[in-house]
mmCIF file of C-alpha atoms and ligand atoms in Angstrom:
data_model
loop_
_atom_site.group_PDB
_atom_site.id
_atom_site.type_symbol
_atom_site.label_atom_id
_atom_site.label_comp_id
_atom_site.label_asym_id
_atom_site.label_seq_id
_atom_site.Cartn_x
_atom_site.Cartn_y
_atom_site.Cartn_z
ATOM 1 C CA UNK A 1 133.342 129.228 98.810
ATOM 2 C CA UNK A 2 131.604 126.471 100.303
ATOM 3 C CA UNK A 3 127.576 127.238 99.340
ATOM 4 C CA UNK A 4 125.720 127.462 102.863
ATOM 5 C CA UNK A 5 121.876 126.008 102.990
ATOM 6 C CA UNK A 6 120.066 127.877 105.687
ATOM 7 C CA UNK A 7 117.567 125.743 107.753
ATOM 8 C CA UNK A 8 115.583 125.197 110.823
ATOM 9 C CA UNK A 9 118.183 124.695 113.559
ATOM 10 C CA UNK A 10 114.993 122.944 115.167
ATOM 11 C CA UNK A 11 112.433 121.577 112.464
ATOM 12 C CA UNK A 12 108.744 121.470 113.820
ATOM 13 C CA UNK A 13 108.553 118.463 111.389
ATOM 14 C CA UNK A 14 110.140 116.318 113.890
ATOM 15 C CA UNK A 15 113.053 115.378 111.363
ATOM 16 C CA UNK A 16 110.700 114.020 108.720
ATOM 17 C CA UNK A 17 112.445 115.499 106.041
ATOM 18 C CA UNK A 18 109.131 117.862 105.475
ATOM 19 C CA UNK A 19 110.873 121.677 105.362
ATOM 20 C CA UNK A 20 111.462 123.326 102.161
ATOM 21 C CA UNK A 21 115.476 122.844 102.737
ATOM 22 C CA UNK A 22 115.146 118.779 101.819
ATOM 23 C CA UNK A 23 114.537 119.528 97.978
ATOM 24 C CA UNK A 24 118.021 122.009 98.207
ATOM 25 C CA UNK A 25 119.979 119.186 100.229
ATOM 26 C CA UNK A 26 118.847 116.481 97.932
ATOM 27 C CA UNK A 27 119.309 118.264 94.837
ATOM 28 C CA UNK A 28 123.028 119.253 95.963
ATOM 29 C CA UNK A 29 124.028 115.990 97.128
ATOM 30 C CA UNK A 30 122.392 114.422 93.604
ATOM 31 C CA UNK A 31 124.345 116.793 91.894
ATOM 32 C CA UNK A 32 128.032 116.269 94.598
ATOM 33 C CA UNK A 33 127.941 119.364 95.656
ATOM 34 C CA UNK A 34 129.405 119.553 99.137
ATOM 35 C CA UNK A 35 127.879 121.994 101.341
ATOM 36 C CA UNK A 36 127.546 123.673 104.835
ATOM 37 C CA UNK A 37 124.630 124.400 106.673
ATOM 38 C CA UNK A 38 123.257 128.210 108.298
ATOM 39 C CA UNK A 39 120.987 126.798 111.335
ATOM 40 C CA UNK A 40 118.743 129.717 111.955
ATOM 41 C CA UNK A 41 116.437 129.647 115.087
ATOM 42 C CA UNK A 42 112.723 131.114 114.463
ATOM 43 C CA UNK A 43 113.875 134.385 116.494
ATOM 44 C CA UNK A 44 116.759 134.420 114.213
ATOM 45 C CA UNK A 45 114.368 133.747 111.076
ATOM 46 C CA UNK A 46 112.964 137.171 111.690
ATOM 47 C CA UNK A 47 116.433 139.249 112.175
ATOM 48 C CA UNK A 48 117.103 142.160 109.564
ATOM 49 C CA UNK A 49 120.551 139.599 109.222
ATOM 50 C CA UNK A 50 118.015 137.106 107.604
ATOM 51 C CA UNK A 51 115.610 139.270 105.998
ATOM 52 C CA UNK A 52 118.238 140.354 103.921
ATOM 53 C CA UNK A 53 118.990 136.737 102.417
ATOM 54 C CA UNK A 54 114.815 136.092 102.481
ATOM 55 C CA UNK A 55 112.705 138.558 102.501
ATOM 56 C CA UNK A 56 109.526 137.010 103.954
ATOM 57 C CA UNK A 57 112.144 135.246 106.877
ATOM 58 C CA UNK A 58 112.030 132.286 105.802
ATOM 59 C CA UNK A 59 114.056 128.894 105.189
ATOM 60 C CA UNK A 60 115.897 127.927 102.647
ATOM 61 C CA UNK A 61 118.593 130.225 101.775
ATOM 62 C CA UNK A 62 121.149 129.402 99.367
ATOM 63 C CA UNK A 63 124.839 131.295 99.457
ATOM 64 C CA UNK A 64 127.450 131.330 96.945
ATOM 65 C CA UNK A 65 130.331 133.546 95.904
ATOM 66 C CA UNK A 66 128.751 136.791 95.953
ATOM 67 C CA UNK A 67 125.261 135.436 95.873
ATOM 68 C CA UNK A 68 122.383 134.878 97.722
ATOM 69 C CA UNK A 69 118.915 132.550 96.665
ATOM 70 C CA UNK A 70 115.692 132.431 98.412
ATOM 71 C CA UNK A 71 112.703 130.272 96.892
ATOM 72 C CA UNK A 72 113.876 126.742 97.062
ATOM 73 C CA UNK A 73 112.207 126.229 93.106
ATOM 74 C CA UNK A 74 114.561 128.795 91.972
ATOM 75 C CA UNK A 75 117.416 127.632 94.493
ATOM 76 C CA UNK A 76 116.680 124.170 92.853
ATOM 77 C CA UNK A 77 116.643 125.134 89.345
ATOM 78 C CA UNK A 78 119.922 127.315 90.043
ATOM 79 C CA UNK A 79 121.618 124.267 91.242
ATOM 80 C CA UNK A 80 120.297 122.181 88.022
ATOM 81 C CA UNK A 81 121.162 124.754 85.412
ATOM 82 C CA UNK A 82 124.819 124.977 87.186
ATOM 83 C CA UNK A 83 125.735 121.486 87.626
ATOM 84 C CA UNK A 84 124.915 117.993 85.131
ATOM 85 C CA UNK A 85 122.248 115.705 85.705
ATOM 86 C CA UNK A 86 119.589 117.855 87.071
ATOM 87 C CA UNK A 87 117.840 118.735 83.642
ATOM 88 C CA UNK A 88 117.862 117.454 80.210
ATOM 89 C CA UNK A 89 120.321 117.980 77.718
ATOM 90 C CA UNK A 90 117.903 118.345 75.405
ATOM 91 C CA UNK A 91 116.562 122.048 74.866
ATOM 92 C CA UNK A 92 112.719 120.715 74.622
ATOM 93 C CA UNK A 93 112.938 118.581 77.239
ATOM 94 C CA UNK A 94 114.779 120.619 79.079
ATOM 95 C CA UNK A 95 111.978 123.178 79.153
ATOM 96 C CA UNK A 96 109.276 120.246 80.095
ATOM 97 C CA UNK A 97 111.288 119.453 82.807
ATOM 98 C CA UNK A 98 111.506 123.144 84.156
ATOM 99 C CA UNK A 99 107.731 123.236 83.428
ATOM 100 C CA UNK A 100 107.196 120.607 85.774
ATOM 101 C CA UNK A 101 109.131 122.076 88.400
ATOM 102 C CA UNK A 102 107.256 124.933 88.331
ATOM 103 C CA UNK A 103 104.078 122.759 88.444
ATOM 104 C CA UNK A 104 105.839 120.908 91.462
ATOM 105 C CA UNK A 105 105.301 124.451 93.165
ATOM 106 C CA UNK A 106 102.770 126.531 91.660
ATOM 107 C CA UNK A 107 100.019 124.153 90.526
ATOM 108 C CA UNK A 108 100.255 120.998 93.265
ATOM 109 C CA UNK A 109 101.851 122.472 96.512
ATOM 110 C CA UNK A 110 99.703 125.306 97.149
ATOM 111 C CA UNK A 111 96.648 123.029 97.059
ATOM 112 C CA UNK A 112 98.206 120.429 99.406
ATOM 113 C CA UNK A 113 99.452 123.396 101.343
ATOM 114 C CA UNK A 114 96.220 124.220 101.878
ATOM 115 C CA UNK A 115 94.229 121.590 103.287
ATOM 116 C CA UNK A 116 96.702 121.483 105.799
ATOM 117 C CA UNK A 117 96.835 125.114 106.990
ATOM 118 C CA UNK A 118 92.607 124.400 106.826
ATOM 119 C CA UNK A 119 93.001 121.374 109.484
ATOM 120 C CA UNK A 120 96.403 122.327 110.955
ATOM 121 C CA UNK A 121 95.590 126.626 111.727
ATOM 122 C CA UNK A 122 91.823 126.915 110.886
ATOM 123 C CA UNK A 123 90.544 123.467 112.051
ATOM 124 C CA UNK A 124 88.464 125.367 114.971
ATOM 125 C CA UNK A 125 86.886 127.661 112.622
ATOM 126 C CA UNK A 126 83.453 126.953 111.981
ATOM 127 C CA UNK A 127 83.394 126.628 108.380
ATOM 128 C CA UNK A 128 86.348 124.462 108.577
ATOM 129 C CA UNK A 129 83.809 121.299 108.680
ATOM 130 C CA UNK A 130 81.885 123.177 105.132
ATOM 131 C CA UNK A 131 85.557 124.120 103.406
ATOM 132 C CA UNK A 132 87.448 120.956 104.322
ATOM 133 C CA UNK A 133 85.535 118.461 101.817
ATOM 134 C CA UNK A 134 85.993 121.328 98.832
ATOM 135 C CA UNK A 135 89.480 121.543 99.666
ATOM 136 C CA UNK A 136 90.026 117.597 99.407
ATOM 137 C CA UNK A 137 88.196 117.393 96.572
ATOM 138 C CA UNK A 138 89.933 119.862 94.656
ATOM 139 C CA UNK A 139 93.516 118.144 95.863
ATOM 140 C CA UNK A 140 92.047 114.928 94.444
ATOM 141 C CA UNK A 141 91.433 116.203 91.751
ATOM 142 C CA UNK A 142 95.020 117.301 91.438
ATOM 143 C CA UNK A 143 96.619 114.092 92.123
ATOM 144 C CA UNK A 144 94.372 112.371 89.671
ATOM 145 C CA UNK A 145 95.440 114.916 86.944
ATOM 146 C CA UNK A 146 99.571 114.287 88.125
ATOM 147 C CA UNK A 147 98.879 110.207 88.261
ATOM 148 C CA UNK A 148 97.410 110.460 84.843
ATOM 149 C CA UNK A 149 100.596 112.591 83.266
ATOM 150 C CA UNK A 150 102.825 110.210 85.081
ATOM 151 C CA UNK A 151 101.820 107.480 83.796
ATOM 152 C CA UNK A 152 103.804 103.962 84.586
ATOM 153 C CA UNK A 153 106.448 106.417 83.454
ATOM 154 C CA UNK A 154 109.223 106.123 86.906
ATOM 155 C CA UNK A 155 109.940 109.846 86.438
ATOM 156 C CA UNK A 156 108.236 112.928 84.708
ATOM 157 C CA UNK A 157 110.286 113.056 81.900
ATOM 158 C CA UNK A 158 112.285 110.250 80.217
ATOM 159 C CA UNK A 159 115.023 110.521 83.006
ATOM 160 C CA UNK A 160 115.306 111.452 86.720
ATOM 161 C CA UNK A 161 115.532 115.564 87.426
ATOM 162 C CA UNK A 162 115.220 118.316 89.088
ATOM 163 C CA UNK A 163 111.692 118.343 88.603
ATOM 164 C CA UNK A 164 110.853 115.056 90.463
ATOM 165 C CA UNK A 165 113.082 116.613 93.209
ATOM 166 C CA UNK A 166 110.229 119.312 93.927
ATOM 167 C CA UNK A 167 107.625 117.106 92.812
ATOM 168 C CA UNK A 168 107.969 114.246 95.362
ATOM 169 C CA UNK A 169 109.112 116.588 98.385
ATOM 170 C CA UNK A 170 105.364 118.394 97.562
ATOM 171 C CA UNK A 171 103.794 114.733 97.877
ATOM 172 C CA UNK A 172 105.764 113.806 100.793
ATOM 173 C CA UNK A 173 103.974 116.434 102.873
ATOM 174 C CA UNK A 174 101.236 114.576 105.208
ATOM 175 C CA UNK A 175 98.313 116.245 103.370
ATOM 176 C CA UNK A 176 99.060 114.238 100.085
ATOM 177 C CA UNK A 177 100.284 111.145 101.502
ATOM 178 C CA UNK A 178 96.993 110.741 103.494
ATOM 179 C CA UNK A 179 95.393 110.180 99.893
ATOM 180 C CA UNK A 180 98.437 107.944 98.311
ATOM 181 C CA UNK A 181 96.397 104.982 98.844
ATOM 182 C CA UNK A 182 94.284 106.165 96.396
ATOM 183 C CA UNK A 183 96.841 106.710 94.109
ATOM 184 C CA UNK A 184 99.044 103.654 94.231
ATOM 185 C CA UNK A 185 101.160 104.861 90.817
ATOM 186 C CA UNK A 186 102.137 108.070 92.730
ATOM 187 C CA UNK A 187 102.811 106.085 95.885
ATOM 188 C CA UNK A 188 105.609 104.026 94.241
ATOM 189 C CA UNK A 189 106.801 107.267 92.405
ATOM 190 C CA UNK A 190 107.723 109.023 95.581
ATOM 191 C CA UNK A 191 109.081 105.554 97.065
ATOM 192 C CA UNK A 192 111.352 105.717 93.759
ATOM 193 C CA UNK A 193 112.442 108.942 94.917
ATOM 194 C CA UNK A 194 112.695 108.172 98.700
ATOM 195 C CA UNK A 195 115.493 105.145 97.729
ATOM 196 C CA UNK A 196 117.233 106.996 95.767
ATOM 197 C CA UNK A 197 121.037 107.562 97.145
ATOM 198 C CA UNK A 198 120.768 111.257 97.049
ATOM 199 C CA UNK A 199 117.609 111.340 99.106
ATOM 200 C CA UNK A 200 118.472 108.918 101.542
ATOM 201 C CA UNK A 201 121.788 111.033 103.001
ATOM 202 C CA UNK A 202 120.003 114.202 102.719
ATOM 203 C CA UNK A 203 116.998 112.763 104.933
ATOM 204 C CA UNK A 204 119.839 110.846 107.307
ATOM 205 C CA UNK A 205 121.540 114.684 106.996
ATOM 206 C CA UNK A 206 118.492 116.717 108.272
ATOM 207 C CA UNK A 207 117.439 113.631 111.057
ATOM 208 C CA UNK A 208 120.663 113.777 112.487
ATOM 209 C CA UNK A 209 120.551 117.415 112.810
ATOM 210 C CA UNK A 210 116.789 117.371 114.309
ATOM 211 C CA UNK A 211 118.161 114.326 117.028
ATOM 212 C CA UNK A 212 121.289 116.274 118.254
ATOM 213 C CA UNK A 213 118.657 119.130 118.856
ATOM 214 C CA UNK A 214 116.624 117.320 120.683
ATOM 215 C CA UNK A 215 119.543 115.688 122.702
ATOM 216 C CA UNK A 216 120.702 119.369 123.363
ATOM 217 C CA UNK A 217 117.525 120.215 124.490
ATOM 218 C CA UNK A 218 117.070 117.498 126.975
HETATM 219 N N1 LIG B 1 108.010 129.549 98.839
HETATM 220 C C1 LIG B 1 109.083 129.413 99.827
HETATM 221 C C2 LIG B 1 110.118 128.394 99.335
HETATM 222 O O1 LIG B 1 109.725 127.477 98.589
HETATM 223 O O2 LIG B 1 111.312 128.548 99.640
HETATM 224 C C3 LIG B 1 108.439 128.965 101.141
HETATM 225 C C4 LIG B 1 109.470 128.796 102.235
HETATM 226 C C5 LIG B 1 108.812 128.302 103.507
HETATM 227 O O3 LIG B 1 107.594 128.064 103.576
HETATM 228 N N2 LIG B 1 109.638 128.159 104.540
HETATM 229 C C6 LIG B 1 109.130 127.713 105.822
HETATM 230 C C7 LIG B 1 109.598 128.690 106.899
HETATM 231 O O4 LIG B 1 110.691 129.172 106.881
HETATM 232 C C8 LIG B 1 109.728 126.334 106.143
HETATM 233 S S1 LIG B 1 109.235 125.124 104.935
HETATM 234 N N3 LIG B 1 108.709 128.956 107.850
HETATM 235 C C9 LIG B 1 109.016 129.825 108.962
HETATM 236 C C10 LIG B 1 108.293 131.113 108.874
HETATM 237 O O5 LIG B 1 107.620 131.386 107.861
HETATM 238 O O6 LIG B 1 108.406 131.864 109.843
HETATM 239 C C11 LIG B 1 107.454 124.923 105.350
HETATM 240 C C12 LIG B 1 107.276 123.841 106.408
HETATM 241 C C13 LIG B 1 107.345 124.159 107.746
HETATM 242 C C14 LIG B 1 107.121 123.155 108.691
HETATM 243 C C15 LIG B 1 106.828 121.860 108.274
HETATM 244 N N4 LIG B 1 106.577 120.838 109.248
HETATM 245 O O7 LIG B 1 106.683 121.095 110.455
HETATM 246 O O8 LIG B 1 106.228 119.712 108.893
HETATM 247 C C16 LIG B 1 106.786 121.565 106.929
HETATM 248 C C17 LIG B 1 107.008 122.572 105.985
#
C-alpha cells in the first residue's frame, strides 16, 4: 500500500509550508518514498472517522499496511528508522540524533509555540502586554542555547537527518524567524534546509495544494 499523509485540505498557513504535515512530506520525499495524500477539512478533523487515526483530531496522520501514526516526531522517526539516510548508522550517534529530534519537539517548539498562541489567541488579554516580554525572553534564551550546540556545524550531527527535519520546520514557524536576525548561524541553518531538494518539492507539494484550494474556492 501506498502510505497516505493526512493534511489540511485548506491550510490557514496560506501555503507557507507551516503545518505539522511539511516535516512528514519532506522526510518521505528525502527518504523516496512515494506517497498519497488524506485532505481532511476542519469539520472532517473532528469526525469519529479521524479520531480514530488521531485522537486529539488533528493533522498529520500517517497510514501504512495495517498501521496508523499520529505525532509527526514519531511519524518522522518511523519513517527514519524504516528507510536509509534519515539517522546515523552509527548506534551513538544514532541516539544523538533521535535526542535531537525529540528536542526539535519537546524542548524548542513548545516555547515558540507559545509566544504565538500569547500574540495570535491571547493578544487581547490584559496580561498579554506583562507575559509577552517573559515569553520572548525565555525563547531567546532557547535559540541562544540551539545556536551555541550548532555551532558552524551545517547540521546537528556530523550529517544531515531526521533530526534537522523537525528542527528547522520548528524554526520556520513565524515566532522564531521574527528573532533569526539575531541569530544569523541559525538563519543560514534553516536556509540549508530550505534548499535542500527534498524540501523544496515538499513545499512546491503543499503550495500547489493550498493554490488549487483557493482557485476552487473562488
Ligand atoms: N503534536 C502534534 C504533532 O506534532 O503531530 C500536533 C499536531 C497539530 O498541532 N496539528 C495541527 C492541527 O491539526 C496542525 S499543525 N490543528 C487542527 C486542530 O487542532 O483542530 C499546527 C499549525 C496550524 C496552523 C498553522 N498556520 O496556520 O500557520 C501552523 C501550524
Amino acid at each position: 500500500m501506498t502510505p497516505i499523509v493526512s493534511v489540511f485540505a485548506a491550510s490557514p498557513d496560506g501555503g507557507r509550508g507551516l503545518a505539522r504535515d511539511m516535516a512528514v512530506r519532506w522526510a518521505l520525499i528525502e527518504a523516496g518514498v512515494a506517497h498519497d495524500l488524506r485532505p481532511l477539512s476542519f469539520a472532517e478533523l473532528k469526525t469519529p472517522e479521524h479520531k480514530a487515526r488521531q485522537p486529539f483530531g488533528q493533522i498529520p496522520t500517517y497510514e501504512t499496511d495495517g498501521q496508523t501514526l499520529f505525532e509527526s516526531g514519531a511519524i518522522v522517526l518511523h519513517i527514519a528508522e524504516a528507510h536509509d539516510g534519515l539517522l546515523p548508522a552509527d548506534p551513538a550517534a544514532r541516539a544523538r540524533a533521535i535526542a535531537w529530534m525529540f528536542a526539535a519537539v519537546s524542548t524548542l517548539e513548545p516555547v515558540i509555540v507559545e509566544r504565538e498562541v500569547a500574540v495570535l489567541v491571547e493578544g487581547d488579554r490584559p496580561w498579554t502586554p506583562e507575559r509577552l516580554p517573559l515569553i520572548a525572553a525565555r525563547l531567546k534564551a532557547r535559540l541562544a542555547d540551539l545556536a551555541d550546540a550548532l555551532g558552524d556545524k551545517p547540521w546537528l550531527e556530523d550529517d544531515f537527518s531526521a533530526a534537522d527535519i523537525l528542527m528547522i520546520c520548528a524554526l520556520r514557524r513565524p515566532a522564531a524567524m521574527l528573532l533569526m536576525p539575531e541569530f544569523p548561524a541559525l538563519a543560514a541553518y534553516v536556509a540549508r534546509g530550505e534548499a535542500r531538494p527534498a524540501f523544496l518539492r515538499a513545499f512546491a507539494d503543499q503550495k500547489a495544494r493550498w493554490q488549487a484550494d483557493q482557485a476552487r474556492r473562488a
